[in-house]
Amino acid sequence: MLLRLLLAIPLLWLAGFVWFLLSLPAGVEAEVETDAIVVLTGGPGRVAHGVELLQEGYGERLLVSGVDPKVRPIELAEELGVDEALFTCCIDLGKQAENTVGNAFEIGTWVRRNGYTSLRVVTAADHMPRALHEIERELGPSVALVADPVAPKWGLSALATEFSKYTVRSLQMLVGRG
């Protein structure tokens, strides 16, 4: 019996991993508008995509969550090649979050302060399921979330690590420990 259980665990993980890969979000309909946009830092292309969405009018304001505390808006504006005035009027830098749970808390505080009812969430496609899970947990059903993923790090190891994090966090939430 123990041997069967030990053999079943890797098979269940593998089946879950295949499901995870097949269910990763591919994109969002261009017409979908939201009150605001949030970007979870941590990978290439995320902030640039969020700023582009803001410039195209897919939200009235942008929060970049998990920014290094040393980063100044002018530096980020220069790096992205956008006018600093855009940062002054419409972009907030969240500097408290150190992980996905922290991102969700930072986003929740910002959303409640501004009274938003819909958000476009920008992060890597492989990180999106866990990010949405955490943000939904923080905000509840009153805020509509639209996933707008950027390309993930397409290494098998990176994808497997993200799936494992998602699985562990989902189990923690299921048993009420997170």
mmCIF file of C-alpha atoms in Angstrom:
data_model
loop_
_atom_site.group_PDB
_atom_site.id
_atom_site.type_symbol
_atom_site.label_atom_id
_atom_site.label_comp_id
_atom_site.label_asym_id
_atom_site.label_seq_id
_atom_site.Cartn_x
_atom_site.Cartn_y
_atom_site.Cartn_z
ATOM 1 C CA MET A 1 0.000 0.000 0.000
ATOM 2 C CA LEU A 2 2.802 2.424 0.909
ATOM 3 C CA LEU A 3 4.602 1.615 -2.348
ATOM 4 C CA ARG A 4 1.461 2.429 -4.363
ATOM 5 C CA LEU A 5 1.117 5.727 -2.554
ATOM 6 C CA LEU A 6 4.759 6.577 -3.199
ATOM 7 C CA LEU A 7 4.289 5.786 -6.900
ATOM 8 C CA ALA A 8 1.036 7.747 -7.105
ATOM 9 C CA ILE A 9 2.496 11.015 -5.808
ATOM 10 C CA PRO A 10 4.858 11.642 -8.763
ATOM 11 C CA LEU A 11 2.158 10.550 -11.210
ATOM 12 C CA LEU A 12 -0.334 12.972 -9.661
ATOM 13 C CA TRP A 13 2.264 15.748 -9.744
ATOM 14 C CA LEU A 14 3.013 15.006 -13.417
ATOM 15 C CA ALA A 15 -0.688 14.962 -14.353
ATOM 16 C CA GLY A 16 -1.184 18.248 -12.497
ATOM 17 C CA PHE A 17 1.849 19.756 -14.213
ATOM 18 C CA VAL A 18 0.495 18.831 -17.658
ATOM 19 C CA TRP A 19 -2.890 20.346 -16.717
ATOM 20 C CA PHE A 20 -1.090 23.487 -15.476
ATOM 21 C CA LEU A 21 0.820 23.887 -18.752
ATOM 22 C CA LEU A 22 -2.294 23.377 -20.853
ATOM 23 C CA SER A 23 -4.322 25.863 -18.812
ATOM 24 C CA LEU A 24 -1.851 28.772 -18.797
ATOM 25 C CA PRO A 25 -3.521 31.970 -20.015
ATOM 26 C CA ALA A 26 -2.559 32.917 -23.559
ATOM 27 C CA GLY A 27 -3.812 36.488 -23.669
ATOM 28 C CA VAL A 28 -6.825 38.723 -23.267
ATOM 29 C CA GLU A 29 -9.344 40.228 -25.635
ATOM 30 C CA ALA A 30 -8.136 43.710 -26.608
ATOM 31 C CA GLU A 31 -11.570 45.253 -25.991
ATOM 32 C CA VAL A 32 -11.661 44.362 -22.308
ATOM 33 C CA GLU A 33 -11.293 47.557 -20.276
ATOM 34 C CA THR A 34 -10.716 47.800 -16.541
ATOM 35 C CA ASP A 35 -10.615 50.589 -13.974
ATOM 36 C CA ALA A 36 -6.933 50.047 -13.311
ATOM 37 C CA ILE A 37 -3.894 47.939 -14.135
ATOM 38 C CA VAL A 38 -1.544 46.158 -11.728
ATOM 39 C CA VAL A 39 1.852 44.715 -12.580
ATOM 40 C CA LEU A 40 3.603 42.186 -10.363
ATOM 41 C CA THR A 41 7.355 42.668 -10.778
ATOM 42 C CA GLY A 42 9.818 39.845 -11.098
ATOM 43 C CA GLY A 43 10.351 39.152 -14.774
ATOM 44 C CA PRO A 44 11.101 40.754 -18.128
ATOM 45 C CA GLY A 45 8.470 42.637 -20.077
ATOM 46 C CA ARG A 46 5.924 43.005 -17.292
ATOM 47 C CA VAL A 47 6.316 46.693 -16.439
ATOM 48 C CA ALA A 48 6.729 47.723 -20.077
ATOM 49 C CA HIS A 49 3.526 45.859 -20.981
ATOM 50 C CA GLY A 50 1.643 47.480 -18.097
ATOM 51 C CA VAL A 51 2.774 50.967 -19.137
ATOM 52 C CA GLU A 52 1.797 50.245 -22.739
ATOM 53 C CA LEU A 53 -1.689 49.171 -21.601
ATOM 54 C CA LEU A 54 -2.011 52.368 -19.561
ATOM 55 C CA GLN A 55 -0.979 54.495 -22.546
ATOM 56 C CA GLU A 56 -3.566 52.690 -24.702
ATOM 57 C CA GLY A 57 -6.330 53.465 -22.190
ATOM 58 C CA TYR A 58 -7.019 50.010 -20.737
ATOM 59 C CA GLY A 59 -7.038 51.480 -17.238
ATOM 60 C CA GLU A 60 -6.953 54.924 -15.681
ATOM 61 C CA ARG A 61 -4.096 54.182 -13.292
ATOM 62 C CA LEU A 62 -1.274 51.648 -12.904
ATOM 63 C CA LEU A 63 0.261 50.101 -9.800
ATOM 64 C CA VAL A 64 3.643 48.419 -10.155
ATOM 65 C CA SER A 65 3.803 46.134 -7.116
ATOM 66 C CA GLY A 66 7.035 44.856 -5.618
ATOM 67 C CA VAL A 67 9.372 47.605 -6.834
ATOM 68 C CA ASP A 68 12.810 47.781 -5.254
ATOM 69 C CA PRO A 69 12.651 50.579 -2.620
ATOM 70 C CA LYS A 70 15.697 52.257 -4.171
ATOM 71 C CA VAL A 71 14.029 52.732 -7.578
ATOM 72 C CA ARG A 72 12.836 56.272 -8.320
ATOM 73 C CA PRO A 73 10.058 57.049 -10.829
ATOM 74 C CA ILE A 74 12.423 59.092 -13.008
ATOM 75 C CA GLU A 75 14.771 56.099 -13.342
ATOM 76 C CA LEU A 76 11.939 53.793 -14.351
ATOM 77 C CA ALA A 77 10.559 56.379 -16.798
ATOM 78 C CA GLU A 78 13.983 56.702 -18.434
ATOM 79 C CA GLU A 79 14.449 52.932 -18.605
ATOM 80 C CA LEU A 80 11.052 52.494 -20.279
ATOM 81 C CA GLY A 81 11.460 55.526 -22.531
ATOM 82 C CA VAL A 82 8.286 57.267 -21.340
ATOM 83 C CA ASP A 83 7.617 60.789 -20.154
ATOM 84 C CA GLU A 84 8.043 61.296 -16.407
ATOM 85 C CA ALA A 85 4.699 63.134 -16.442
ATOM 86 C CA LEU A 86 2.979 59.782 -17.045
ATOM 87 C CA PHE A 87 4.475 58.511 -13.780
ATOM 88 C CA THR A 88 3.437 61.666 -11.962
ATOM 89 C CA CYS A 89 -0.177 61.495 -13.080
ATOM 90 C CA CYS A 90 -0.960 57.838 -13.450
ATOM 91 C CA ILE A 91 1.609 55.359 -12.084
ATOM 92 C CA ASP A 92 2.124 54.302 -8.487
ATOM 93 C CA LEU A 93 5.149 52.321 -7.353
ATOM 94 C CA GLY A 94 4.420 49.804 -4.598
ATOM 95 C CA LYS A 95 7.596 49.162 -2.656
ATOM 96 C CA GLN A 96 6.386 46.948 0.200
ATOM 97 C CA ALA A 97 5.804 43.555 -1.470
ATOM 98 C CA GLU A 98 8.577 40.977 -1.411
ATOM 99 C CA ASN A 99 6.593 38.013 -2.756
ATOM 100 C CA THR A 100 3.252 37.113 -4.335
ATOM 101 C CA VAL A 101 1.355 37.186 -1.031
ATOM 102 C CA GLY A 102 2.848 40.628 -0.400
ATOM 103 C CA ASN A 103 1.849 41.728 -3.916
ATOM 104 C CA ALA A 104 -1.757 40.726 -3.209
ATOM 105 C CA PHE A 105 -1.796 42.685 0.063
ATOM 106 C CA GLU A 106 -0.220 45.740 -1.586
ATOM 107 C CA ILE A 107 -2.692 45.532 -4.492
ATOM 108 C CA GLY A 108 -5.631 45.086 -2.114
ATOM 109 C CA THR A 109 -4.693 48.185 -0.125
ATOM 110 C CA TRP A 110 -4.314 50.238 -3.316
ATOM 111 C CA VAL A 111 -7.607 48.986 -4.806
ATOM 112 C CA ARG A 112 -9.599 49.721 -1.641
ATOM 113 C CA ARG A 113 -8.017 53.180 -1.289
ATOM 114 C CA ASN A 114 -8.976 54.044 -4.881
ATOM 115 C CA GLY A 115 -12.352 52.282 -5.016
ATOM 116 C CA TYR A 116 -11.615 50.209 -8.119
ATOM 117 C CA THR A 117 -13.994 47.426 -9.128
ATOM 118 C CA SER A 118 -12.001 45.898 -11.991
ATOM 119 C CA LEU A 119 -8.299 45.210 -12.516
ATOM 120 C CA ARG A 120 -6.127 44.056 -15.380
ATOM 121 C CA VAL A 121 -3.400 41.874 -13.860
ATOM 122 C CA VAL A 122 -0.042 41.730 -15.635
ATOM 123 C CA THR A 123 2.497 39.058 -14.762
ATOM 124 C CA ALA A 124 4.126 36.078 -16.476
ATOM 125 C CA ALA A 125 1.694 33.463 -17.799
ATOM 126 C CA ASP A 126 3.100 30.749 -15.513
ATOM 127 C CA HIS A 127 2.843 33.039 -12.476
ATOM 128 C CA MET A 128 -0.700 34.179 -13.333
ATOM 129 C CA PRO A 129 -2.666 31.318 -11.670
ATOM 130 C CA ARG A 130 -0.938 31.847 -8.322
ATOM 131 C CA ALA A 131 -1.098 35.642 -8.598
ATOM 132 C CA LEU A 132 -4.831 35.606 -9.373
ATOM 133 C CA HIS A 133 -5.427 33.141 -6.537
ATOM 134 C CA GLU A 134 -3.713 35.454 -4.047
ATOM 135 C CA ILE A 135 -5.338 38.647 -5.352
ATOM 136 C CA GLU A 136 -8.814 37.055 -5.364
ATOM 137 C CA ARG A 137 -8.213 35.892 -1.804
ATOM 138 C CA GLU A 138 -7.269 39.439 -0.771
ATOM 139 C CA LEU A 139 -10.033 41.294 -2.635
ATOM 140 C CA GLY A 140 -12.900 38.822 -2.668
ATOM 141 C CA PRO A 141 -15.467 38.623 -5.449
ATOM 142 C CA SER A 142 -16.294 42.345 -5.549
ATOM 143 C CA VAL A 143 -13.366 43.176 -7.864
ATOM 144 C CA ALA A 144 -13.312 41.677 -11.366
ATOM 145 C CA LEU A 145 -9.880 40.479 -12.471
ATOM 146 C CA VAL A 146 -8.698 40.246 -16.074
ATOM 147 C CA ALA A 147 -5.530 38.231 -16.708
ATOM 148 C CA ASP A 148 -3.142 39.856 -19.189
ATOM 149 C CA PRO A 149 -0.048 37.639 -19.205
ATOM 150 C CA VAL A 150 3.385 38.199 -20.656
ATOM 151 C CA ALA A 151 5.535 35.332 -21.899
ATOM 152 C CA PRO A 152 6.899 33.152 -19.099
ATOM 153 C CA LYS A 153 10.438 31.900 -18.685
ATOM 154 C CA TRP A 154 10.080 28.849 -20.920
ATOM 155 C CA GLY A 155 12.500 26.571 -19.128
ATOM 156 C CA LEU A 156 11.107 23.282 -17.873
ATOM 157 C CA SER A 157 12.713 23.881 -14.487
ATOM 158 C CA ALA A 158 11.170 27.366 -14.103
ATOM 159 C CA LEU A 159 7.726 26.088 -15.118
ATOM 160 C CA ALA A 160 7.961 23.106 -12.766
ATOM 161 C CA THR A 161 9.034 25.371 -9.908
ATOM 162 C CA GLU A 162 6.101 27.722 -10.477
ATOM 163 C CA PHE A 163 3.671 24.795 -10.675
ATOM 164 C CA SER A 164 5.059 23.418 -7.410
ATOM 165 C CA LYS A 165 4.674 26.818 -5.704
ATOM 166 C CA TYR A 166 1.099 27.048 -6.994
ATOM 167 C CA THR A 167 0.314 23.541 -5.753
ATOM 168 C CA VAL A 168 1.785 24.096 -2.285
ATOM 169 C CA ARG A 169 0.036 27.455 -1.886
ATOM 170 C CA SER A 170 -3.290 26.013 -3.058
ATOM 171 C CA LEU A 171 -2.981 23.180 -0.529
ATOM 172 C CA GLN A 172 -2.149 25.686 2.225
ATOM 173 C CA MET A 173 -5.263 27.683 1.396
ATOM 174 C CA LEU A 174 -7.351 24.524 1.215
ATOM 175 C CA VAL A 175 -6.427 23.497 4.744
ATOM 176 C CA GLY A 176 -6.705 27.050 6.051
ATOM 177 C CA ARG A 177 -3.037 27.754 6.690
ATOM 178 C CA GLY A 178 -2.548 30.802 4.556
#
